[in-house]
CSV table of N, CA and C in Angstrom, one decimal:
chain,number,residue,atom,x,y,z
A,14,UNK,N,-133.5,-143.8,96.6
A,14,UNK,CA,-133.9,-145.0,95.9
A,14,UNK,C,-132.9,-145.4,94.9
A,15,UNK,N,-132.1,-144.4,94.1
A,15,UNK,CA,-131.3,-145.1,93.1
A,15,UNK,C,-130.1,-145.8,93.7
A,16,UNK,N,-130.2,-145.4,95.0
A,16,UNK,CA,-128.6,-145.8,95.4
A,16,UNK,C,-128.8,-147.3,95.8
A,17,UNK,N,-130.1,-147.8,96.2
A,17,UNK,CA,-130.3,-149.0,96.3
A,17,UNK,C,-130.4,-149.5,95.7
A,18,UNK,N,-131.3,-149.3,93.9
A,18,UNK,CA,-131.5,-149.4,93.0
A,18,UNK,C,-133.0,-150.4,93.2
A,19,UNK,N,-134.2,-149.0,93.8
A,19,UNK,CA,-135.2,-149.3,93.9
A,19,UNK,C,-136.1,-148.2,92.9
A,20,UNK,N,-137.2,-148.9,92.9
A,20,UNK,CA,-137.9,-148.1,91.6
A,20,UNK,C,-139.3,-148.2,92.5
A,21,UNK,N,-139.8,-146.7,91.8
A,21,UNK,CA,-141.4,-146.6,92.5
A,21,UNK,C,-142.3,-146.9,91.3
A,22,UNK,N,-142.9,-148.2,91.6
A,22,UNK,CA,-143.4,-149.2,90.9
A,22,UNK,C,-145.2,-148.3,90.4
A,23,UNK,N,-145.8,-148.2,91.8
A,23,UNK,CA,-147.1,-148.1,91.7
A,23,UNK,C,-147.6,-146.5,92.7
A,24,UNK,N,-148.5,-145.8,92.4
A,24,UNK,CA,-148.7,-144.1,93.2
A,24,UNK,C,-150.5,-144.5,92.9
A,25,UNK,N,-150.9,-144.3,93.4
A,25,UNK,CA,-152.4,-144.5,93.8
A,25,UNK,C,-152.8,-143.5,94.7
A,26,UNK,N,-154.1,-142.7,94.8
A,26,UNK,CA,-154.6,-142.2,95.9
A,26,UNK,C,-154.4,-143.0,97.5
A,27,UNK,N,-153.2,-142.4,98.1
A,27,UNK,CA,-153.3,-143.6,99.1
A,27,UNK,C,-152.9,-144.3,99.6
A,28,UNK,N,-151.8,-144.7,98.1
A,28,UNK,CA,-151.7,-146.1,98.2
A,28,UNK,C,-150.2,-145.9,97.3
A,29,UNK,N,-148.9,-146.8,97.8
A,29,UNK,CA,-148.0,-146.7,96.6
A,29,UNK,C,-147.0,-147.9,96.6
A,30,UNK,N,-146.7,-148.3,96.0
A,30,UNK,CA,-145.5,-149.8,95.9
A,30,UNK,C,-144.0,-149.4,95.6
A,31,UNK,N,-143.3,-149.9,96.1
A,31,UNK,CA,-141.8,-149.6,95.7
A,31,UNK,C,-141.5,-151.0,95.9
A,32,UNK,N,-140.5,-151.6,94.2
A,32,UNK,CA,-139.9,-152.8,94.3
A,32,UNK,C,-138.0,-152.9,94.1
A,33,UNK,N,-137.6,-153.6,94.4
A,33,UNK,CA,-136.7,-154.0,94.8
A,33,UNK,C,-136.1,-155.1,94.5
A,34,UNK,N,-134.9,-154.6,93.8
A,34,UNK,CA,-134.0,-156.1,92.8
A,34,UNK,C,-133.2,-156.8,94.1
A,35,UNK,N,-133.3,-157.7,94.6
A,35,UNK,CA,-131.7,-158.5,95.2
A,35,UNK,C,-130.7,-158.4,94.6
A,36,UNK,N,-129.9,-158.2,95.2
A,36,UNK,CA,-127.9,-157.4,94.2
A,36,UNK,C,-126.9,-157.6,95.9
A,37,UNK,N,-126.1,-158.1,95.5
A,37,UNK,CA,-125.1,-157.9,96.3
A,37,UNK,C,-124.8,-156.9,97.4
A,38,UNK,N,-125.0,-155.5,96.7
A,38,UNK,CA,-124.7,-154.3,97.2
A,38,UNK,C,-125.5,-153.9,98.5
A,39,UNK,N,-126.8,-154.8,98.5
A,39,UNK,CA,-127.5,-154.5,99.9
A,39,UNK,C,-127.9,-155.7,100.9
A,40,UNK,N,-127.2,-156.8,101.0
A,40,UNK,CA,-127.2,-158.0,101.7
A,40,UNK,C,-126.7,-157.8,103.1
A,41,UNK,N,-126.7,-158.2,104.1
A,41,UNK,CA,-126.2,-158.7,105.3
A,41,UNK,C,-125.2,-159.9,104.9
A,42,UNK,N,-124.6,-160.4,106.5
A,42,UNK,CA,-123.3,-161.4,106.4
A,42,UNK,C,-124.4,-162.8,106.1
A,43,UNK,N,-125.1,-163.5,105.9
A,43,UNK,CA,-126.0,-164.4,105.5
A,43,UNK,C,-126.8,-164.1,103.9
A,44,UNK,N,-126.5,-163.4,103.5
A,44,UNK,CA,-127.4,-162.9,102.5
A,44,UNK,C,-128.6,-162.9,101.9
A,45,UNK,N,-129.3,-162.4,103.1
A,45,UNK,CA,-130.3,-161.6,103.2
A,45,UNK,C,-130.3,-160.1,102.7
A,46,UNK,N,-131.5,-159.6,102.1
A,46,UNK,CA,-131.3,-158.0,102.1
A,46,UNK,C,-131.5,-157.8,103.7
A,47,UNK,N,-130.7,-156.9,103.7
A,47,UNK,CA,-130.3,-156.0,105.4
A,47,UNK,C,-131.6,-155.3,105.9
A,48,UNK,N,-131.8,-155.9,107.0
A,48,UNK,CA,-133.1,-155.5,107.5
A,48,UNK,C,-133.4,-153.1,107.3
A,49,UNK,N,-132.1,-152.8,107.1
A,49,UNK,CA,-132.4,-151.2,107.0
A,49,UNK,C,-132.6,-150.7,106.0
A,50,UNK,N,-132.4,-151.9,104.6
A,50,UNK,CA,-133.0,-151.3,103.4
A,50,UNK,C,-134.0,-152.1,103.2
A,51,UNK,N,-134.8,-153.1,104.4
A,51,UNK,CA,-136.5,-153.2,104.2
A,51,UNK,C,-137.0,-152.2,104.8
A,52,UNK,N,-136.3,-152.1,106.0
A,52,UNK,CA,-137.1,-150.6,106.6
A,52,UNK,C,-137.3,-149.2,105.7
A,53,UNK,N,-135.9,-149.2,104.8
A,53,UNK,CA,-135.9,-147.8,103.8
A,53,UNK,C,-137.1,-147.6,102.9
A,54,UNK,N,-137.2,-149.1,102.5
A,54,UNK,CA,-138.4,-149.6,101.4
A,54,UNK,C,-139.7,-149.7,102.4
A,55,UNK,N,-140.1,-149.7,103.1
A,55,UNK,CA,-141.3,-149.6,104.0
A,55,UNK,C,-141.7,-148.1,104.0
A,56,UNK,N,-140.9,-147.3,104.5
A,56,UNK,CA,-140.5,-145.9,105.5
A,56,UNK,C,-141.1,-145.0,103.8
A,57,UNK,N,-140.7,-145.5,102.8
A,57,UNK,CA,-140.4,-144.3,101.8
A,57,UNK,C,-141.8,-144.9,100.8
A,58,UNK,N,-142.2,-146.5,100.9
A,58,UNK,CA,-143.2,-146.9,100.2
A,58,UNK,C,-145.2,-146.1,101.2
A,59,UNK,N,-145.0,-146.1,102.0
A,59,UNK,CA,-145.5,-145.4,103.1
A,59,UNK,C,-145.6,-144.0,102.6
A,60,UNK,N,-144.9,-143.3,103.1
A,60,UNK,CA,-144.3,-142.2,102.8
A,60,UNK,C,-144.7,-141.7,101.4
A,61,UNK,N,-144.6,-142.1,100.4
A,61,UNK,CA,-145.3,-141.9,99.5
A,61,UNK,C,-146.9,-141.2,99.2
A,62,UNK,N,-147.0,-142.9,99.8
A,62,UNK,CA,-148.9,-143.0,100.1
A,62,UNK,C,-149.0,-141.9,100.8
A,63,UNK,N,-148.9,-141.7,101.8
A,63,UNK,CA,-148.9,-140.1,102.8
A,63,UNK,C,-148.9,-138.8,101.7
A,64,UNK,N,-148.1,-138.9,100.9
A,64,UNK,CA,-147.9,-137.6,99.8
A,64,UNK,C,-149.0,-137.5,99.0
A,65,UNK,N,-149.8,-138.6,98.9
A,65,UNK,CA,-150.9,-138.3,97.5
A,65,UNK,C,-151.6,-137.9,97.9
A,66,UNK,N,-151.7,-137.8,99.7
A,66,UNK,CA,-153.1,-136.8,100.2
A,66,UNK,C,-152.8,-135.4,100.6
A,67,UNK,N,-151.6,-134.9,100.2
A,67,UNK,CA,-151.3,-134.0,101.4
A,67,UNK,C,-152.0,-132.7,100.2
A,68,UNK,N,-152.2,-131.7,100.5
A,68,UNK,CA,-152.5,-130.1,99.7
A,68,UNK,C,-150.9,-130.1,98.8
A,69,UNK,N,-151.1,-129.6,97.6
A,69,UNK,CA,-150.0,-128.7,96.7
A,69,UNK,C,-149.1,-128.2,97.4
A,70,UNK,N,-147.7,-128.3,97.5
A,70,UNK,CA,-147.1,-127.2,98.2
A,70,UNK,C,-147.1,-127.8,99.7
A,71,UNK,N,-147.6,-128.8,99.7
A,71,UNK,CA,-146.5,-129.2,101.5
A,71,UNK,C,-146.0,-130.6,101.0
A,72,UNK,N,-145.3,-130.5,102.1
A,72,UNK,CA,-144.4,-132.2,102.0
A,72,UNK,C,-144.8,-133.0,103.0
A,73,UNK,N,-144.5,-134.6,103.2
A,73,UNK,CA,-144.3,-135.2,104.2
A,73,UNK,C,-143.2,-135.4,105.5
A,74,UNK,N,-143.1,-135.9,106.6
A,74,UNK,CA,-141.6,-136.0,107.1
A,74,UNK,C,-141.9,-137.6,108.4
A,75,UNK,N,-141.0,-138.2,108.0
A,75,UNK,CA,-141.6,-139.6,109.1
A,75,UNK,C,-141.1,-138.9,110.4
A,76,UNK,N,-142.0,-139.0,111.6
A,76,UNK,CA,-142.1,-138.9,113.1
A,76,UNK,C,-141.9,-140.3,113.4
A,77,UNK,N,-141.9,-141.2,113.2
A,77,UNK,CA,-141.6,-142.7,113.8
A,77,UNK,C,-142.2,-143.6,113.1
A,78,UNK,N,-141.8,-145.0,113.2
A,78,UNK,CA,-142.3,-146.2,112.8
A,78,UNK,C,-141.9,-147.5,113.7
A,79,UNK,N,-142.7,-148.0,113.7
A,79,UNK,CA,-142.0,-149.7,114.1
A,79,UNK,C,-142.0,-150.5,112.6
A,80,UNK,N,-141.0,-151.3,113.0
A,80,UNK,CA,-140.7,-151.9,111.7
A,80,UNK,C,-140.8,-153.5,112.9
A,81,UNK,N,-141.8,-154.7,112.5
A,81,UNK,CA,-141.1,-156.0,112.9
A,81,UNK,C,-140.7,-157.1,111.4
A,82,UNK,N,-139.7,-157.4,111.6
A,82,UNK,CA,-139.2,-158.5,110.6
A,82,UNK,C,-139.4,-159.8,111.0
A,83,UNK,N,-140.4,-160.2,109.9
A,83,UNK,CA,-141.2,-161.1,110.4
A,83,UNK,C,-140.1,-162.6,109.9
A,84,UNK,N,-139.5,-162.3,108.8
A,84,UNK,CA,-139.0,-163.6,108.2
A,84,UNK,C,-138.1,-163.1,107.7
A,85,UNK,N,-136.9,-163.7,107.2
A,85,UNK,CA,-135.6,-163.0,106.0
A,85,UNK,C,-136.1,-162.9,105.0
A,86,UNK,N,-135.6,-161.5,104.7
A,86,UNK,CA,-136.0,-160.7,102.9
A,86,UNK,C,-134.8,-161.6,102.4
A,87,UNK,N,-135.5,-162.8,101.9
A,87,UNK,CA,-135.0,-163.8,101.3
A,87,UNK,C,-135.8,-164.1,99.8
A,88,UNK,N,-134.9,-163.4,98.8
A,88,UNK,CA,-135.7,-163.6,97.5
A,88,UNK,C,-135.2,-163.1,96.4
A,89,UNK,N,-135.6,-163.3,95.3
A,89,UNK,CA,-135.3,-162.2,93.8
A,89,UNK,C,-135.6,-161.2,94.4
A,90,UNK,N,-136.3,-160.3,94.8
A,90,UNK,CA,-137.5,-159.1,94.9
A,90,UNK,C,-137.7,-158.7,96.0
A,91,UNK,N,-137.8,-157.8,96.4
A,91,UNK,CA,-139.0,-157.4,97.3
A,91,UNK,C,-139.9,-156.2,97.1
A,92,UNK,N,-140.9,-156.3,97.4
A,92,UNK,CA,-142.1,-155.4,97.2
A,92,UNK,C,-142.6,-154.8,98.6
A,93,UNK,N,-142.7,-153.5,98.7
A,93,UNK,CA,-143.1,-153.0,99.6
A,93,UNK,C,-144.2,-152.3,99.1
A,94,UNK,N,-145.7,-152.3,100.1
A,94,UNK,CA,-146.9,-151.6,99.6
A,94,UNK,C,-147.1,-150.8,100.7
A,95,UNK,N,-147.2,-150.1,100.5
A,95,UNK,CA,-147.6,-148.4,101.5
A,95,UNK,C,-149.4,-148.2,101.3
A,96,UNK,N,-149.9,-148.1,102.5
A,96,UNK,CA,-151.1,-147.1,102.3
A,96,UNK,C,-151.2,-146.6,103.6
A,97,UNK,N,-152.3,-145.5,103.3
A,97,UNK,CA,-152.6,-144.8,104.7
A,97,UNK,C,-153.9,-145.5,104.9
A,98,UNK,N,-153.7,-145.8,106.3
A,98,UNK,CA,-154.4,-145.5,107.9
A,98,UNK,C,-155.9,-144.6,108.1
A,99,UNK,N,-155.2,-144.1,108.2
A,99,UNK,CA,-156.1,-142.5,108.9
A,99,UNK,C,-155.3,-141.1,109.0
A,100,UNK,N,-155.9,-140.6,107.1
A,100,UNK,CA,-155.4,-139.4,106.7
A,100,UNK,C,-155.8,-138.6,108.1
A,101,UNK,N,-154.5,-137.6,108.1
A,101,UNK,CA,-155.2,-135.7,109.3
A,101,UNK,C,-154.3,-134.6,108.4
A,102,UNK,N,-154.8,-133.8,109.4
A,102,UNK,CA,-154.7,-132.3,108.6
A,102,UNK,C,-153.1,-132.3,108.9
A,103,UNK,N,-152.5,-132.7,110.3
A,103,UNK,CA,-151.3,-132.8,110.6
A,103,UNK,C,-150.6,-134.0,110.9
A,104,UNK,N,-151.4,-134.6,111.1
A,104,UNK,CA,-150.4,-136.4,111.4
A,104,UNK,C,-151.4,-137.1,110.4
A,105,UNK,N,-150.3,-138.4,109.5
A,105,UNK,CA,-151.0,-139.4,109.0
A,105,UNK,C,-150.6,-140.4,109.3
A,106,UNK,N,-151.4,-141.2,109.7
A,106,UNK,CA,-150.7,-142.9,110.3
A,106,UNK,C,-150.8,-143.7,109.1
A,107,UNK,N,-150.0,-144.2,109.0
A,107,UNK,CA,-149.8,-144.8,107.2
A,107,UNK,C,-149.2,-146.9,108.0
A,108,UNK,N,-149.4,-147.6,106.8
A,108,UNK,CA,-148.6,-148.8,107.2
A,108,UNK,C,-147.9,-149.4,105.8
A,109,UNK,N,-147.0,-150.3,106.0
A,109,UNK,CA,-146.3,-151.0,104.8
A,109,UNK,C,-146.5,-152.4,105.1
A,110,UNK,N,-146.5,-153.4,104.2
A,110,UNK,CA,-145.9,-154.6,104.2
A,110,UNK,C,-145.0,-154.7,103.1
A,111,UNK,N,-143.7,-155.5,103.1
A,111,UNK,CA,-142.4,-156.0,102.5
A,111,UNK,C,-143.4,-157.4,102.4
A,112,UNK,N,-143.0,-158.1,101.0
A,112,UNK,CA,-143.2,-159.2,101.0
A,112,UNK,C,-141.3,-159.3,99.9
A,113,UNK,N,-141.0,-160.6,99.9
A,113,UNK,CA,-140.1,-161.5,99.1
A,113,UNK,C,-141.0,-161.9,98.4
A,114,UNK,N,-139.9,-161.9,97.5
A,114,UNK,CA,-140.3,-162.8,95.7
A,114,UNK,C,-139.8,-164.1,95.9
A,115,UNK,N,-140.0,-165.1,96.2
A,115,UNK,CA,-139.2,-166.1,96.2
A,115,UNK,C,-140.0,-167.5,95.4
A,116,UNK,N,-139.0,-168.1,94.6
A,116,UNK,CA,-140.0,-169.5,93.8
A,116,UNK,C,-141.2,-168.9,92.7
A,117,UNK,N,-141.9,-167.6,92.5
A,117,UNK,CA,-142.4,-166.8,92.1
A,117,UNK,C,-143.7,-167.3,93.3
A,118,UNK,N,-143.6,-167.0,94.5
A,118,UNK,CA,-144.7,-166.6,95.5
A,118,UNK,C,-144.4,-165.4,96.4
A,119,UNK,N,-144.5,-164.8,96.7
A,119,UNK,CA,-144.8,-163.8,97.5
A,119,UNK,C,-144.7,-164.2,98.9
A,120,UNK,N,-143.8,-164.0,100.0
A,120,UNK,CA,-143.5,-164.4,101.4
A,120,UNK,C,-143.8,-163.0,102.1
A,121,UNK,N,-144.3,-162.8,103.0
A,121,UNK,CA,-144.2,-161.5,104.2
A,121,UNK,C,-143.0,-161.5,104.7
A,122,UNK,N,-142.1,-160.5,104.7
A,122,UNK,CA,-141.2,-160.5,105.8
A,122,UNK,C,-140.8,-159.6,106.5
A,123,UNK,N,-142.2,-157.7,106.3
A,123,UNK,CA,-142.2,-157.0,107.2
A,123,UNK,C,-143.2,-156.5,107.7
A,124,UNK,N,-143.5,-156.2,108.6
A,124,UNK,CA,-144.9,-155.1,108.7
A,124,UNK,C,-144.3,-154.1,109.4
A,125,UNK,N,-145.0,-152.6,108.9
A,125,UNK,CA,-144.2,-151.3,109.6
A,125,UNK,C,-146.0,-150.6,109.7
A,126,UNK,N,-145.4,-149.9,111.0
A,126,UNK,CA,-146.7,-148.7,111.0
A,126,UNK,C,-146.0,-147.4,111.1
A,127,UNK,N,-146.5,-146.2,110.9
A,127,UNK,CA,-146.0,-145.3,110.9
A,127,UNK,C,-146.9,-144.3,111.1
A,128,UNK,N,-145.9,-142.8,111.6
A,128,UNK,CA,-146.5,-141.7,111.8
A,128,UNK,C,-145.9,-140.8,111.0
A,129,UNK,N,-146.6,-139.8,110.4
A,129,UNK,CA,-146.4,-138.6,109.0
A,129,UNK,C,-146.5,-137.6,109.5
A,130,UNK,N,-145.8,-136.2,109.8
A,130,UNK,CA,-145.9,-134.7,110.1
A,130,UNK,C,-146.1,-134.4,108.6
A,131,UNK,N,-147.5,-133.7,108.6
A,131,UNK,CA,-147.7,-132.7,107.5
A,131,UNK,C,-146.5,-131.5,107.3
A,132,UNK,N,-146.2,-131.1,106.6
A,132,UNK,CA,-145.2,-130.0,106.6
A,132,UNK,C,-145.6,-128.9,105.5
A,133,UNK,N,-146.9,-128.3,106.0
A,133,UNK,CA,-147.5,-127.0,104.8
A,133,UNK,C,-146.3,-126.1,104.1
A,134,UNK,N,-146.6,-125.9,103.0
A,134,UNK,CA,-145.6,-124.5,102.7
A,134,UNK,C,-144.2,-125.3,102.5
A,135,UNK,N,-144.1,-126.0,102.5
A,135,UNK,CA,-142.8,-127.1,102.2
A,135,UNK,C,-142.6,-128.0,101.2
A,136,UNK,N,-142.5,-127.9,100.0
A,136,UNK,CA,-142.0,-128.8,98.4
A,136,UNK,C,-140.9,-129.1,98.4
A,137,UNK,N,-141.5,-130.6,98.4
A,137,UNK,CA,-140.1,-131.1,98.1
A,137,UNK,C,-139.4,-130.8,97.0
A,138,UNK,N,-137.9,-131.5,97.4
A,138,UNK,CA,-137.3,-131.3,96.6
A,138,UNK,C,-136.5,-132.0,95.1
């Protein structure tokens, strides 16, 4: 996250947000943020949420996601909110939405779903 220079905004049972300044350093040739650092910010905003349920002492690890980009991450900002699905003892199915800051309204421009391997006995690092 620092390399992109994203900050984990909000951690909730559940639930977690990670936002995102617009900068140069992560645009595509149109300047858009690049659809693999909405995915990063989905994948890890997710991911999160997955962590707040797991036991002491294990980690999470992504098994897949679909990511569709619904519109260009066209904005000051972007905000990605993570929650889980349907906690398990070994898979959690978690989802994100990316929205853009843009005009100061809020635009959608991803939806992700995803799959979480519990990983007991594993702290992160």
């Amino acid at each position: 996250m620092v390399l992109i220079r994203a900050s984990l905004s909000a951690v909730e049972r559940g639930r977690a947000e990670i936002h995102l300044p617009h900068w140069d350093g992560i645009e595509q040739q149109h300047g858009f943020i690049h659809g693999g650092v909405v995915g990063m910010i989905a994948d890890s905003a997710a991911g999160y949420a997955a962590m707040t349920l797991v036991p002491e002492g294990a980690s999470v690890l992504t098994v897949e996601y679909k990511l569709n980009l619904m519109a260009p991450a066209d904005g000051t900002a972007l905000i990605a909110r993570g929650e889980v699905v349907r906690p398990g003892r070994t898979l959690i199915v978690t989802r994100a939405e990316v929205v853009a800051i843009k005009d100061g309204r809020e635009v959608s421009c991803a939806l992700m779903q995803q799959t979480i391997m519990v990983m007991p006995g594993r702290a992160e690092k």
